[in-house]
Short mmCIF file of C-alpha atoms and ligand atoms in Angstrom, two decimals:
data_model
loop_
_atom_site.label_atom_id
_atom_site.label_comp_id
_atom_site.label_asym_id
_atom_site.label_seq_id
_atom_site.Cartn_x
_atom_site.Cartn_y
_atom_site.Cartn_z
CA GLN A 1 93.27 136.78 115.79
CA GLY A 2 92.66 136.93 112.05
CA LYS A 3 90.05 139.62 112.62
CA GLN A 4 92.51 141.98 114.25
CA GLN A 5 94.79 141.84 111.24
CA GLY A 6 92.18 143.36 108.92
CA LYS A 7 89.52 142.17 106.55
CA ASN A 8 91.75 140.47 104.00
CA THR A 9 93.53 138.40 106.55
CA TYR A 10 90.23 137.40 108.05
CA ARG A 11 88.83 136.24 104.71
CA PHE A 12 91.95 134.30 103.92
CA TYR A 13 91.82 132.65 107.31
CA THR A 14 88.19 131.62 106.81
CA THR A 15 88.83 130.16 103.35
CA ASP A 16 91.72 128.21 104.72
CA MET A 17 89.55 126.81 107.47
CA GLU A 18 86.82 125.93 105.00
CA SER A 19 89.20 124.03 102.81
CA ASP A 20 90.48 122.19 105.85
CA ILE A 21 86.95 121.16 106.71
CA THR A 22 86.15 120.11 103.14
CA ASN A 23 89.37 118.17 103.03
CA ASN A 24 88.53 116.44 106.29
CA ILE A 25 85.06 115.45 105.05
CA ARG A 26 86.51 114.10 101.82
CA LEU A 27 89.11 112.06 103.69
CA LYS A 28 86.45 110.69 106.03
CA MET A 29 84.34 109.58 103.07
CA GLU A 30 87.18 108.03 101.14
CA LEU A 31 88.56 106.22 104.17
CA ARG A 32 85.27 104.47 104.87
CA ASN A 33 85.86 101.79 102.25
CA ALA A 34 89.64 101.92 102.16
CA LEU A 35 90.11 98.67 104.07
CA GLU A 36 87.69 96.72 101.85
CA LYS A 37 89.28 98.21 98.75
CA ASN A 38 92.73 97.03 99.86
CA GLN A 39 94.11 100.55 99.79
CA PHE A 40 96.24 100.05 102.89
CA PHE A 41 99.67 98.48 102.99
CA ILE A 42 102.64 98.43 105.31
CA HIS A 43 106.13 99.78 104.87
CA TYR A 44 108.97 98.61 107.07
CA GLN A 45 111.75 100.90 108.24
CA PRO A 46 114.96 99.19 109.39
CA LYS A 47 116.40 99.87 112.81
CA VAL A 48 120.09 99.12 113.29
CA SER A 49 122.30 98.43 116.26
CA LEU A 50 124.92 101.18 116.47
CA GLU A 51 127.49 98.73 117.79
CA SER A 52 127.25 96.14 115.02
CA GLU A 53 125.59 98.31 112.35
CA GLN A 54 123.37 95.30 111.67
CA ILE A 55 119.63 95.43 111.23
CA GLU A 56 117.95 94.54 114.53
CA GLY A 57 114.37 95.14 113.69
CA VAL A 58 111.85 97.12 111.70
CA GLU A 59 109.09 99.60 112.42
CA ALA A 60 105.83 98.92 110.61
CA LEU A 61 104.35 102.10 109.12
CA LEU A 62 100.88 102.31 107.65
CA ARG A 63 100.45 103.56 104.08
CA TRP A 64 97.22 104.55 102.33
CA GLU A 65 97.05 104.89 98.59
CA HIS A 66 93.84 106.23 97.10
CA GLU A 67 93.13 106.06 93.36
CA GLU A 68 92.68 109.84 93.01
CA LEU A 69 94.36 111.30 96.05
CA GLY A 70 97.45 109.15 95.66
CA LEU A 71 99.59 108.39 98.68
CA VAL A 72 98.25 110.31 101.68
CA SER A 73 100.52 111.01 104.66
CA PRO A 74 99.71 109.16 107.89
CA ASN A 75 99.96 112.49 109.69
CA GLU A 76 96.94 113.54 107.65
CA PHE A 77 94.75 110.43 107.68
CA ILE A 78 95.53 108.82 111.04
CA PRO A 79 93.80 111.61 113.00
CA VAL A 80 90.73 111.02 110.80
CA ILE A 81 90.60 107.26 111.40
CA GLU A 82 91.12 107.94 115.10
CA GLU A 83 88.31 110.46 115.23
CA THR A 84 85.87 108.14 113.46
CA GLY A 85 86.85 105.05 115.43
CA MET A 86 88.02 103.28 112.28
CA ILE A 87 91.40 102.91 113.99
CA HIS A 88 90.08 99.86 115.85
CA ALA A 89 89.45 97.78 112.73
CA ILE A 90 92.45 99.19 110.88
CA GLY A 91 94.69 98.66 113.91
CA GLU A 92 93.70 94.99 114.01
CA TRP A 93 94.37 94.72 110.29
CA ILE A 94 97.84 96.25 110.78
CA LEU A 95 98.83 93.82 113.52
CA LYS A 96 97.45 90.84 111.64
CA THR A 97 99.23 91.86 108.44
CA VAL A 98 102.55 92.45 110.17
CA CYS A 99 102.45 89.18 112.12
CA THR A 100 101.44 87.23 109.02
CA GLN A 101 104.33 88.76 107.06
CA HIS A 102 106.72 87.95 109.91
CA LYS A 103 105.71 84.29 109.67
CA VAL A 104 106.32 84.29 105.92
CA TRP A 105 109.83 85.68 106.47
CA ARG A 106 110.57 83.10 109.15
CA ASP A 107 109.35 80.29 106.90
CA GLN A 108 111.55 81.62 104.09
CA GLY A 109 114.58 81.46 106.37
CA TYR A 110 115.21 85.17 106.90
CA PRO A 111 116.87 86.08 110.20
CA THR A 112 114.15 86.79 112.75
CA LEU A 113 113.74 90.54 113.16
CA LYS A 114 112.00 92.40 115.92
CA VAL A 115 108.99 94.27 114.65
CA ALA A 116 107.55 97.43 116.12
CA VAL A 117 103.92 98.41 115.62
CA ASN A 118 102.55 101.85 116.50
CA LEU A 119 99.55 101.82 118.82
CA SER A 120 97.14 104.71 118.80
CA PRO A 121 95.98 106.18 122.13
CA ILE A 122 92.44 105.36 120.96
CA GLN A 123 93.34 101.68 120.77
CA LEU A 124 94.54 101.86 124.38
CA LYS A 125 91.03 102.89 125.37
CA ASP A 126 89.50 99.72 123.92
CA PRO A 127 88.51 97.44 126.83
CA ASP A 128 89.03 94.38 124.60
CA ILE A 129 92.45 95.36 123.32
CA ILE A 130 94.39 92.70 125.25
CA GLU A 131 92.06 89.96 124.12
CA LYS A 132 92.23 91.14 120.51
CA ILE A 133 96.03 91.23 120.53
CA THR A 134 96.26 87.81 122.20
CA ASP A 135 93.97 86.33 119.55
CA ILE A 136 95.96 87.80 116.67
CA LEU A 137 99.26 86.53 118.05
CA GLN A 138 97.81 83.06 118.46
CA GLU A 139 96.21 83.06 115.04
CA THR A 140 99.42 84.13 113.30
CA ASN A 141 101.90 82.06 115.34
CA MET A 142 103.69 85.17 116.53
CA GLU A 143 105.91 85.05 119.63
CA PRO A 144 105.36 88.13 121.82
CA GLU A 145 109.15 88.39 122.22
CA TRP A 146 109.46 89.47 118.60
CA LEU A 147 106.95 92.27 119.01
CA GLU A 148 107.22 95.84 120.22
CA PHE A 149 104.50 98.44 120.59
CA GLU A 150 105.27 102.14 120.17
CA ILE A 151 103.15 104.59 122.11
CA THR A 152 103.65 108.33 122.04
CA GLU A 153 104.61 110.13 125.17
CA THR A 154 101.58 112.44 125.04
CA SER A 155 99.08 109.58 124.77
CA LEU A 156 100.59 108.02 127.86
CA ILE A 157 100.30 111.18 129.85
CA GLU A 158 96.73 111.94 128.79
CA ASN A 159 95.45 108.50 129.71
CA LYS A 160 98.00 107.52 132.32
CA LYS A 161 96.02 105.22 134.57
CA GLU A 162 94.29 103.15 131.91
CA ALA A 163 97.29 103.11 129.60
CA THR A 164 99.59 101.96 132.38
CA LYS A 165 97.29 99.03 133.15
CA ILE A 166 97.23 97.87 129.55
CA LEU A 167 100.96 98.32 129.04
CA LYS A 168 101.66 96.26 132.14
CA LYS A 169 99.56 93.42 130.76
CA LEU A 170 101.27 93.59 127.37
CA ARG A 171 104.66 93.50 129.03
CA LYS A 172 103.66 90.51 131.13
CA MET A 173 102.87 88.73 127.88
CA GLY A 174 106.46 89.40 126.79
CA ILE A 175 105.87 92.29 124.41
CA ARG A 176 108.28 95.24 124.71
CA ILE A 177 106.96 98.77 125.02
CA ALA A 178 108.60 101.82 123.46
CA ILE A 179 107.85 105.47 124.12
CA ASP A 180 107.71 107.14 120.72
CA ASP A 181 108.76 110.72 119.92
CA PHE A 182 110.29 111.01 123.37
CA GLY A 183 111.17 114.54 124.42
CA THR A 184 108.27 116.25 122.69
CA GLY A 185 105.85 115.72 125.58
CA TYR A 186 106.31 116.47 129.21
CA SER A 187 107.31 113.21 130.87
CA SER A 188 109.28 113.80 133.98
CA LEU A 189 111.98 111.49 135.14
CA HIS A 190 109.69 110.56 137.98
CA LEU A 191 106.90 109.52 135.62
CA LEU A 192 109.25 107.62 133.36
CA LYS A 193 110.47 105.54 136.26
CA ARG A 194 106.96 104.38 137.03
CA LEU A 195 105.81 103.71 133.48
CA PRO A 196 106.03 100.13 132.23
CA VAL A 197 108.41 100.77 129.33
CA ASP A 198 111.54 99.18 127.89
CA ILE A 199 112.60 101.48 125.09
CA LEU A 200 112.87 105.23 124.53
CA LYS A 201 112.72 106.48 120.98
CA ILE A 202 114.19 109.94 121.00
CA ASP A 203 112.34 112.32 118.72
CA ARG A 204 114.21 113.40 115.62
CA ALA A 205 114.13 117.04 116.70
CA PHE A 206 116.83 116.25 119.28
CA ILE A 207 118.93 114.27 116.83
CA GLN A 208 118.88 116.84 114.06
CA ASP A 209 119.40 120.04 116.02
CA ASN A 210 122.97 120.53 117.16
CA ASP A 211 121.83 122.98 119.83
CA ASP A 212 119.88 120.21 121.48
CA HIS A 213 122.85 117.97 122.17
CA ALA A 214 122.82 118.86 125.85
CA ILE A 215 119.25 117.59 126.07
CA LEU A 216 120.09 114.50 124.04
CA GLU A 217 123.02 113.66 126.27
CA SER A 218 120.99 114.02 129.43
CA ILE A 219 118.23 111.81 127.99
CA LEU A 220 120.85 109.16 127.22
CA GLU A 221 122.29 109.38 130.70
CA MET A 222 118.87 109.13 132.30
CA ALA A 223 117.88 106.20 130.09
CA LYS A 224 121.02 104.36 131.09
CA LYS A 225 120.20 104.82 134.77
CA LEU A 226 116.68 103.54 134.20
CA GLN A 227 118.08 100.65 132.10
CA LEU A 228 116.06 101.58 129.05
CA THR A 229 117.17 100.88 125.50
CA VAL A 230 117.53 104.07 123.48
CA VAL A 231 116.68 104.39 119.81
CA ALA A 232 117.53 107.58 117.94
CA GLU A 233 114.89 108.56 115.38
CA GLY A 234 115.42 110.58 112.23
CA VAL A 235 119.13 109.98 111.65
CA GLU A 236 119.77 111.66 108.31
CA THR A 237 123.56 112.15 108.16
CA LYS A 238 126.76 110.28 108.84
CA GLU A 239 127.75 112.97 111.36
CA GLN A 240 124.60 112.31 113.36
CA LEU A 241 125.25 108.56 113.27
CA ASP A 242 128.88 108.95 114.38
CA TYR A 243 127.91 111.30 117.16
CA LEU A 244 125.31 108.82 118.46
CA LYS A 245 127.88 106.04 118.41
CA ASP A 246 130.22 108.21 120.49
CA GLN A 247 127.39 108.72 122.96
CA TYR A 248 126.77 104.96 123.27
CA CYS A 249 123.24 105.23 121.97
CA GLN A 250 122.16 101.64 121.23
CA GLU A 251 120.00 101.80 118.13
CA ALA A 252 119.26 104.15 115.28
CA GLN A 253 116.63 104.63 112.62
CA GLY A 254 116.42 107.24 109.89
CA PHE A 255 116.78 108.09 106.22
CA PHE A 256 120.59 107.82 106.40
CA ILE A 257 120.20 104.14 107.26
CA SER A 258 117.10 103.48 105.22
CA HIS A 259 113.75 104.98 104.29
CA PRO A 260 110.66 102.91 105.11
CA LEU A 261 110.59 100.08 102.54
CA SER A 262 108.02 97.88 100.83
CA LYS A 263 108.26 94.25 101.92
CA GLU A 264 110.14 93.34 98.74
CA LYS A 265 112.66 96.13 99.23
CA LEU A 266 113.16 95.18 102.85
CA GLU A 267 113.99 91.66 101.69
CA SER A 268 116.67 93.11 99.37
CA PHE A 269 118.01 95.22 102.25
CA VAL A 270 118.35 92.14 104.46
CA ASN A 271 119.82 90.06 101.61
CA ALA A 272 122.43 92.75 100.91
CA GLN A 273 123.47 92.73 104.54
CA LEU A 274 123.65 88.92 104.60
CA SER A 275 125.90 88.83 101.54
CA ARG A 276 128.16 91.53 103.01
CA GLU A 277 128.56 89.37 106.10
CA LYS A 278 129.30 86.32 103.99
CA SER A 279 132.00 88.09 101.99
CA LYS A 280 133.63 89.32 105.20
CA TYR A 281 133.70 85.75 106.45
CA LEU A 282 135.17 84.44 103.19
CA LYS A 283 137.98 86.99 103.34
CA ILE A 284 138.94 85.88 106.84
CA CYS A 285 139.09 82.24 105.67
P1 LIG B 1 106.41 107.68 114.09
O1 LIG B 1 105.85 106.44 114.66
O2 LIG B 1 107.25 108.51 114.96
O3 LIG B 1 107.19 107.21 112.78
C1 LIG B 1 108.34 107.83 112.29
C2 LIG B 1 108.02 108.74 111.13
O4 LIG B 1 109.19 109.46 110.77
C3 LIG B 1 107.59 108.00 109.86
O5 LIG B 1 106.70 108.86 109.17
C4 LIG B 1 108.91 107.87 109.10
O6 LIG B 1 108.75 107.73 107.71
C5 LIG B 1 109.54 109.20 109.42
N1 LIG B 1 111.02 109.13 109.36
C6 LIG B 1 111.82 108.08 109.55
N2 LIG B 1 113.12 108.42 109.43
C7 LIG B 1 113.14 109.74 109.15
C8 LIG B 1 114.20 110.69 108.91
O7 LIG B 1 115.39 110.38 108.92
N3 LIG B 1 113.84 111.98 108.67
C9 LIG B 1 112.52 112.36 108.63
N4 LIG B 1 112.26 113.63 108.37
N5 LIG B 1 111.50 111.50 108.88
C10 LIG B 1 111.80 110.21 109.13
P2 LIG B 1 105.29 108.37 108.62
O8 LIG B 1 105.37 106.98 108.11
O9 LIG B 1 104.79 109.45 107.72
O10 LIG B 1 104.39 108.31 109.93
C11 LIG B 1 104.10 109.44 110.68
C12 LIG B 1 103.43 109.09 111.97
O11 LIG B 1 102.14 108.50 111.73
C13 LIG B 1 104.17 108.04 112.80
O12 LIG B 1 105.22 108.63 113.53
C14 LIG B 1 103.06 107.52 113.67
O13 LIG B 1 102.81 108.36 114.75
C15 LIG B 1 101.88 107.54 112.72
N6 LIG B 1 101.75 106.18 112.13
C16 LIG B 1 102.35 105.65 111.05
N7 LIG B 1 101.97 104.37 110.88
C17 LIG B 1 101.11 104.08 111.90
C18 LIG B 1 100.37 102.90 112.29
O14 LIG B 1 100.48 101.82 111.69
N8 LIG B 1 99.56 103.02 113.39
C19 LIG B 1 99.46 104.18 114.10
N9 LIG B 1 98.64 104.20 115.17
N10 LIG B 1 100.16 105.28 113.78
C20 LIG B 1 100.97 105.24 112.70
MG1 LIG B 2 106.72 105.04 115.80
MG1 LIG B 3 108.55 108.51 116.31
MG1 LIG B 4 105.82 110.55 115.18
#
């Protein structure tokens, strides 16, 4: 296509591609030792109930900070660790870290939050995935009831048979399954009914675009019929939050509620909510 637009366009296009390739090679190299160098950490984004406006749970989001490159976006480095297979080791590290942190919070007396971990489609192809997850939960004293896994709609469709088998096993263990970025793929109602899922996370595109409200409302209606919990992603304004409340959406997540937070900042977020509750109670007395 670049060729048809003349020589300059073509050259520009090539340079762009070259820099993409160089960038990819650099990332691959730097990621190789990232785990050993402790360059990964987890941020936690609160999820609130729209009825009570209380924090219900958090989504664990992987962060990578490199000494020269700085903080690299997961959208950039996750495809690289998937491609190289590093996602297996890093995925185990994520789950172990999150479950260990959850135990610390429980021991410190924080209210027990649900925690959602993103699972890569590559991890779903690992024949030992169930065993690995079982071991980590046992090792870290984590109840499966506190855990959710988020899987994107597209990864479910691409690998339907195998993925369905694994998700069924996870659910049997008591772990809830969420479809992430729902609406961006091509799940039909028919497919959704047969998939072993508990939660739909509606992609932020449908929350943020007013023209998509018809789609949003029909997703909510369908989810209700299938008895799925609905989480709205990417809530950035009060108007969006109020609208979702009107539509009886159950949960919301987004910058308006909170950005993803370091573990210390999440503790402050929870503490602030606890003291608000306490002061409400004192006023009533
Ligand atoms: P996701 O699982 O759909 O996560 C939500 C992403 O949206 C996060 O980006 C979050 O920071 C961002 N977000 C949350 N609220 C808002 C909002 O109100 N507005 C906007 N514009 N964005 C919002 P992040 O952390 O950069 O992650 C991007 C994607 O990378 C994730 O999408 C997920 O697919 C993947 N990812 C992140 N952490 C992990 C992980 O631990 N494992 C795996 N396999 N994938 C991960
Ligand atoms: Mg997610
Ligand atoms: Mg999402
Ligand atoms: Mg996403």
